[in-house]
Amino acid sequence: MRYFLCLLLTIPLLPCQAETITFDEGNPIINMGNSGRSDYRINGFNDPVLALHSGVSYTVNRTSGGHPLVFAFNDTAFPNAVTYSGNLEAGTAFRQSSVLRSGDPGWLFRVDPNASEQFTFPAELEGKEVFYYCEISGHPGMIGKITIGPPVTDSVPPVINSLTFDGGTLTLAITGTPNTDFVVKSTTDLAGTAFLTTENTNPAVITTNNSGNASLTLDTAARPALFLRVERAP
């Protein structure tokens, strides 16, 4: 009985977590209904966190009448464009700021009841506070959080494009997934399939640029045979 009582006492101390729903280029349609005047409903959840990506053309559908929808954000020049009380992460927040209108700092776009709008979030919104909420002032509980992440890039297998040898120093040009860290592994014997040695390259970790290109140098140390492979950095 004591153990059961202890369990009951600890349950209310568990933090309440919001439901997070991800929409990306392969899933760009967001259908938003509502539960009366208290919450927006998305995929069966009340005011969930929406995890979105910049550069994706999203379609936002208001699937019910009433409750026109506003998307807005805070920035350093207007940090209080949208303010709220309560727990936004848990979907239990209440908007405290005034409703923004087109042209106001922080206003992004509006979706009418039973209507649709398309919008592409720019990269400048990545990491900023972004919100959706009801345009009706008397419905402050209809508010949710949006996170804007960078575009999802397809993984590109790393490839060594060219090698230049000069007095024991080898220069490599590689391509791979943009903005990704790689290392060079090596072996002196292809009898096995394992590349166990991590080369001391310059730089030690190679980071591709926005186009997926990078270059590096390494010392061959007079090794008569050397086989190289580029791998994603651990």
mmCIF file of C-alpha atoms in Angstrom:
data_model
loop_
_atom_site.group_PDB
_atom_site.id
_atom_site.type_symbol
_atom_site.label_atom_id
_atom_site.label_comp_id
_atom_site.label_asym_id
_atom_site.label_seq_id
_atom_site.Cartn_x
_atom_site.Cartn_y
_atom_site.Cartn_z
ATOM 1 C CA MET A 1 0.000 0.000 0.000
ATOM 2 C CA ARG A 2 2.842 2.407 0.787
ATOM 3 C CA TYR A 3 4.442 1.811 -2.590
ATOM 4 C CA PHE A 4 1.139 2.469 -4.343
ATOM 5 C CA LEU A 5 0.648 5.715 -2.399
ATOM 6 C CA CYS A 6 4.139 6.903 -3.313
ATOM 7 C CA LEU A 7 3.383 6.267 -6.985
ATOM 8 C CA LEU A 8 0.253 8.380 -6.794
ATOM 9 C CA LEU A 9 2.150 11.240 -5.197
ATOM 10 C CA THR A 10 4.829 11.310 -7.885
ATOM 11 C CA ILE A 11 2.514 11.305 -10.899
ATOM 12 C CA PRO A 12 1.464 15.003 -10.614
ATOM 13 C CA LEU A 13 5.129 15.994 -10.542
ATOM 14 C CA LEU A 14 5.748 14.702 -14.054
ATOM 15 C CA PRO A 15 6.164 17.602 -16.524
ATOM 16 C CA CYS A 16 3.405 18.064 -19.051
ATOM 17 C CA GLN A 17 4.682 17.831 -22.617
ATOM 18 C CA ALA A 18 3.039 19.167 -25.728
ATOM 19 C CA GLU A 19 2.399 17.036 -28.749
ATOM 20 C CA THR A 20 4.814 17.973 -31.560
ATOM 21 C CA ILE A 21 3.753 17.356 -35.151
ATOM 22 C CA THR A 22 6.291 17.625 -37.956
ATOM 23 C CA PHE A 23 5.392 18.828 -41.431
ATOM 24 C CA ASP A 24 8.003 18.858 -44.208
ATOM 25 C CA GLU A 25 8.337 18.864 -47.981
ATOM 26 C CA GLY A 26 6.828 15.388 -48.191
ATOM 27 C CA ASN A 27 3.965 16.350 -45.881
ATOM 28 C CA PRO A 28 3.267 20.067 -46.451
ATOM 29 C CA ILE A 29 -0.508 20.243 -45.822
ATOM 30 C CA ILE A 30 -1.655 21.409 -42.366
ATOM 31 C CA ASN A 31 -5.358 20.919 -41.645
ATOM 32 C CA MET A 32 -6.543 22.998 -38.703
ATOM 33 C CA GLY A 33 -9.968 22.558 -37.149
ATOM 34 C CA ASN A 34 -11.001 23.793 -33.716
ATOM 35 C CA SER A 35 -12.542 22.681 -30.441
ATOM 36 C CA GLY A 36 -15.070 25.420 -29.770
ATOM 37 C CA ARG A 37 -13.396 28.661 -28.732
ATOM 38 C CA SER A 38 -10.765 26.970 -26.573
ATOM 39 C CA ASP A 39 -8.264 25.300 -28.934
ATOM 40 C CA TYR A 40 -7.245 24.656 -32.507
ATOM 41 C CA ARG A 41 -7.296 20.951 -33.418
ATOM 42 C CA ILE A 42 -4.528 19.503 -35.581
ATOM 43 C CA ASN A 43 -4.273 15.759 -36.218
ATOM 44 C CA GLY A 44 -6.494 15.149 -33.204
ATOM 45 C CA PHE A 45 -4.490 17.275 -30.753
ATOM 46 C CA ASN A 46 -5.249 20.598 -29.070
ATOM 47 C CA ASP A 47 -2.818 23.426 -29.945
ATOM 48 C CA PRO A 48 0.167 21.140 -30.656
ATOM 49 C CA VAL A 49 3.677 22.400 -31.410
ATOM 50 C CA LEU A 50 4.232 22.500 -35.179
ATOM 51 C CA ALA A 51 7.761 21.578 -36.281
ATOM 52 C CA LEU A 52 8.221 23.166 -39.711
ATOM 53 C CA HIS A 53 11.137 23.887 -42.059
ATOM 54 C CA SER A 54 12.185 26.981 -43.942
ATOM 55 C CA GLY A 55 11.978 26.903 -47.720
ATOM 56 C CA VAL A 56 8.978 24.548 -47.800
ATOM 57 C CA SER A 57 5.731 25.769 -49.394
ATOM 58 C CA TYR A 58 3.086 24.881 -46.800
ATOM 59 C CA THR A 59 -0.662 24.831 -47.368
ATOM 60 C CA VAL A 60 -2.675 25.735 -44.280
ATOM 61 C CA ASN A 61 -6.334 24.706 -44.402
ATOM 62 C CA ARG A 62 -8.909 26.040 -41.945
ATOM 63 C CA THR A 63 -11.384 23.159 -41.990
ATOM 64 C CA SER A 64 -14.154 24.787 -39.927
ATOM 65 C CA GLY A 65 -16.046 28.032 -39.657
ATOM 66 C CA GLY A 66 -15.138 30.983 -37.465
ATOM 67 C CA HIS A 67 -11.845 31.563 -35.667
ATOM 68 C CA PRO A 68 -9.702 33.237 -38.368
ATOM 69 C CA LEU A 69 -6.107 32.150 -37.985
ATOM 70 C CA VAL A 70 -3.051 34.418 -37.644
ATOM 71 C CA PHE A 71 0.613 33.433 -37.919
ATOM 72 C CA ALA A 72 3.066 35.805 -36.230
ATOM 73 C CA PHE A 73 6.547 35.961 -34.683
ATOM 74 C CA ASN A 74 8.759 37.860 -32.265
ATOM 75 C CA ASP A 75 12.094 39.384 -33.244
ATOM 76 C CA THR A 76 14.763 41.514 -31.560
ATOM 77 C CA ALA A 77 13.166 44.696 -32.942
ATOM 78 C CA PHE A 78 9.719 43.697 -31.602
ATOM 79 C CA PRO A 79 10.235 41.052 -28.884
ATOM 80 C CA ASN A 80 6.699 41.427 -27.516
ATOM 81 C CA ALA A 81 4.663 41.288 -30.696
ATOM 82 C CA VAL A 82 3.118 38.129 -29.244
ATOM 83 C CA THR A 83 3.004 37.582 -25.478
ATOM 84 C CA TYR A 84 1.249 34.865 -23.525
ATOM 85 C CA SER A 85 0.808 33.305 -20.094
ATOM 86 C CA GLY A 86 0.709 29.628 -19.182
ATOM 87 C CA ASN A 87 2.578 26.744 -20.785
ATOM 88 C CA LEU A 88 2.895 27.154 -24.543
ATOM 89 C CA GLU A 89 4.900 23.922 -24.805
ATOM 90 C CA ALA A 90 1.997 21.975 -23.278
ATOM 91 C CA GLY A 91 -0.666 23.667 -25.405
ATOM 92 C CA THR A 92 -2.220 25.373 -22.359
ATOM 93 C CA ALA A 93 -1.135 28.986 -22.970
ATOM 94 C CA PHE A 94 -3.288 32.116 -23.199
ATOM 95 C CA ARG A 95 -2.427 35.020 -25.492
ATOM 96 C CA GLN A 96 -2.025 38.339 -23.662
ATOM 97 C CA SER A 97 -0.917 40.625 -26.499
ATOM 98 C CA SER A 98 -3.244 42.423 -28.879
ATOM 99 C CA VAL A 99 -4.191 40.777 -32.152
ATOM 100 C CA LEU A 100 -1.802 41.701 -34.969
ATOM 101 C CA ARG A 101 -3.066 42.950 -38.304
ATOM 102 C CA SER A 102 -1.477 42.933 -41.750
ATOM 103 C CA GLY A 103 1.482 45.322 -41.754
ATOM 104 C CA ASP A 104 2.087 45.141 -37.996
ATOM 105 C CA PRO A 105 5.612 44.104 -36.927
ATOM 106 C CA GLY A 106 5.621 40.336 -36.477
ATOM 107 C CA TRP A 107 2.541 39.624 -38.625
ATOM 108 C CA LEU A 108 3.118 36.851 -41.188
ATOM 109 C CA PHE A 109 -0.183 35.794 -42.766
ATOM 110 C CA ARG A 110 -3.864 35.077 -42.102
ATOM 111 C CA VAL A 111 -6.171 32.173 -42.981
ATOM 112 C CA ASP A 112 -9.912 32.792 -43.202
ATOM 113 C CA PRO A 113 -12.431 30.237 -41.887
ATOM 114 C CA ASN A 114 -13.072 27.395 -44.353
ATOM 115 C CA ALA A 115 -10.229 28.701 -46.525
ATOM 116 C CA SER A 116 -6.620 27.900 -47.422
ATOM 117 C CA GLU A 117 -3.386 29.850 -47.708
ATOM 118 C CA GLN A 118 0.078 28.938 -48.922
ATOM 119 C CA PHE A 119 3.151 30.270 -47.173
ATOM 120 C CA THR A 120 6.902 29.582 -47.270
ATOM 121 C CA PHE A 121 8.749 30.381 -44.065
ATOM 122 C CA PRO A 122 12.045 32.163 -44.865
ATOM 123 C CA ALA A 123 15.364 31.103 -43.360
ATOM 124 C CA GLU A 124 15.374 34.303 -41.277
ATOM 125 C CA LEU A 125 12.679 32.752 -39.069
ATOM 126 C CA GLU A 126 14.792 29.749 -38.084
ATOM 127 C CA GLY A 127 15.149 29.685 -34.289
ATOM 128 C CA LYS A 128 12.735 32.578 -33.699
ATOM 129 C CA GLU A 129 9.543 32.541 -31.624
ATOM 130 C CA VAL A 130 6.723 31.824 -34.088
ATOM 131 C CA PHE A 131 3.052 31.391 -33.164
ATOM 132 C CA TYR A 132 -0.386 30.624 -34.543
ATOM 133 C CA TYR A 133 -3.465 32.016 -32.811
ATOM 134 C CA CYS A 134 -7.096 33.056 -33.249
ATOM 135 C CA GLU A 135 -7.707 36.567 -34.533
ATOM 136 C CA ILE A 136 -10.710 37.013 -32.225
ATOM 137 C CA SER A 137 -9.551 38.909 -29.136
ATOM 138 C CA GLY A 138 -11.897 37.012 -26.818
ATOM 139 C CA HIS A 139 -10.374 33.615 -27.695
ATOM 140 C CA PRO A 140 -6.913 33.856 -26.042
ATOM 141 C CA GLY A 141 -6.608 30.106 -25.423
ATOM 142 C CA MET A 142 -6.407 29.370 -29.139
ATOM 143 C CA ILE A 143 -2.646 29.735 -29.455
ATOM 144 C CA GLY A 144 0.192 27.373 -30.305
ATOM 145 C CA LYS A 145 3.926 27.309 -30.908
ATOM 146 C CA ILE A 146 5.811 26.809 -34.170
ATOM 147 C CA THR A 147 9.471 25.870 -34.543
ATOM 148 C CA ILE A 148 11.201 26.669 -37.838
ATOM 149 C CA GLY A 149 14.182 24.468 -38.647
ATOM 150 C CA PRO A 150 16.557 24.511 -41.627
ATOM 151 C CA PRO A 151 15.635 22.699 -44.833
ATOM 152 C CA VAL A 152 16.024 18.929 -44.799
ATOM 153 C CA THR A 153 18.755 17.991 -47.255
ATOM 154 C CA ASP A 154 19.144 14.580 -48.811
ATOM 155 C CA SER A 155 22.237 12.722 -47.727
ATOM 156 C CA VAL A 156 24.962 12.683 -50.395
ATOM 157 C CA PRO A 157 27.578 9.896 -50.130
ATOM 158 C CA PRO A 158 31.045 11.480 -49.800
ATOM 159 C CA VAL A 159 33.282 11.154 -52.827
ATOM 160 C CA ILE A 160 36.970 11.935 -53.378
ATOM 161 C CA ASN A 161 37.011 13.958 -56.606
ATOM 162 C CA SER A 162 40.719 14.635 -57.008
ATOM 163 C CA LEU A 163 44.101 13.960 -55.406
ATOM 164 C CA THR A 164 47.282 15.996 -55.750
ATOM 165 C CA PHE A 165 50.592 14.675 -54.427
ATOM 166 C CA ASP A 166 53.466 17.033 -53.562
ATOM 167 C CA GLY A 167 56.533 15.908 -51.617
ATOM 168 C CA GLY A 168 54.716 13.548 -49.248
ATOM 169 C CA THR A 169 51.681 15.807 -48.813
ATOM 170 C CA LEU A 170 48.422 14.680 -50.361
ATOM 171 C CA THR A 171 45.689 17.210 -51.154
ATOM 172 C CA LEU A 172 42.149 15.885 -51.552
ATOM 173 C CA ALA A 173 39.035 17.558 -52.941
ATOM 174 C CA ILE A 174 35.793 15.931 -51.799
ATOM 175 C CA THR A 175 32.053 16.370 -52.203
ATOM 176 C CA GLY A 176 29.300 15.255 -49.838
ATOM 177 C CA THR A 177 26.195 16.431 -48.038
ATOM 178 C CA PRO A 178 26.368 20.243 -47.645
ATOM 179 C CA ASN A 179 27.386 21.667 -44.260
ATOM 180 C CA THR A 180 28.383 18.257 -42.919
ATOM 181 C CA ASP A 181 31.487 17.070 -41.045
ATOM 182 C CA PHE A 182 33.644 14.275 -42.462
ATOM 183 C CA VAL A 183 36.870 12.454 -41.555
ATOM 184 C CA VAL A 184 39.309 10.441 -43.664
ATOM 185 C CA LYS A 185 39.870 6.782 -42.740
ATOM 186 C CA SER A 186 42.670 4.687 -44.171
ATOM 187 C CA THR A 187 44.211 1.250 -44.471
ATOM 188 C CA THR A 188 47.449 0.004 -46.011
ATOM 189 C CA ASP A 189 46.055 -3.413 -46.905
ATOM 190 C CA LEU A 190 42.876 -4.101 -48.808
ATOM 191 C CA ALA A 191 42.910 -7.748 -47.801
ATOM 192 C CA GLY A 192 40.398 -6.754 -45.147
ATOM 193 C CA THR A 193 37.449 -4.459 -45.603
ATOM 194 C CA ALA A 194 37.950 -2.324 -42.491
ATOM 195 C CA PHE A 195 39.380 1.204 -42.651
ATOM 196 C CA LEU A 196 40.461 1.450 -39.009
ATOM 197 C CA THR A 197 42.886 4.381 -39.019
ATOM 198 C CA THR A 198 41.630 7.959 -38.786
ATOM 199 C CA GLU A 199 44.059 10.154 -40.682
ATOM 200 C CA ASN A 200 45.559 13.304 -39.120
ATOM 201 C CA THR A 201 44.251 15.640 -41.782
ATOM 202 C CA ASN A 202 44.367 19.409 -41.993
ATOM 203 C CA PRO A 203 41.750 20.353 -40.945
ATOM 204 C CA ALA A 204 41.161 17.431 -38.577
ATOM 205 C CA VAL A 205 37.419 17.487 -39.322
ATOM 206 C CA ILE A 206 36.434 18.434 -42.850
ATOM 207 C CA THR A 207 33.227 20.469 -43.184
ATOM 208 C CA THR A 208 31.608 20.801 -46.587
ATOM 209 C CA ASN A 209 30.315 24.199 -47.688
ATOM 210 C CA ASN A 210 26.808 25.074 -48.862
ATOM 211 C CA SER A 211 27.561 23.406 -52.189
ATOM 212 C CA GLY A 212 28.887 20.227 -50.557
ATOM 213 C CA ASN A 213 32.554 20.830 -51.431
ATOM 214 C CA ALA A 214 35.666 20.726 -49.219
ATOM 215 C CA SER A 215 39.417 20.172 -49.446
ATOM 216 C CA LEU A 216 42.072 18.882 -47.049
ATOM 217 C CA THR A 217 45.671 17.776 -46.831
ATOM 218 C CA LEU A 218 47.345 14.801 -45.148
ATOM 219 C CA ASP A 219 50.885 13.467 -44.761
ATOM 220 C CA THR A 220 51.467 10.092 -46.411
ATOM 221 C CA ALA A 221 54.505 9.498 -44.117
ATOM 222 C CA ALA A 222 56.323 7.541 -46.837
ATOM 223 C CA ARG A 223 53.805 4.718 -46.699
ATOM 224 C CA PRO A 224 54.267 2.601 -49.848
ATOM 225 C CA ALA A 225 50.543 1.885 -50.142
ATOM 226 C CA LEU A 226 47.621 3.849 -48.777
ATOM 227 C CA PHE A 227 43.903 3.382 -49.342
ATOM 228 C CA LEU A 228 41.546 6.168 -48.268
ATOM 229 C CA ARG A 229 37.852 6.475 -47.543
ATOM 230 C CA VAL A 230 35.834 9.534 -46.492
ATOM 231 C CA GLU A 231 33.242 8.939 -43.754
ATOM 232 C CA ARG A 232 30.729 11.000 -41.821
ATOM 233 C CA ALA A 233 32.356 12.309 -38.631
ATOM 234 C CA PRO A 234 31.159 10.479 -35.503
#
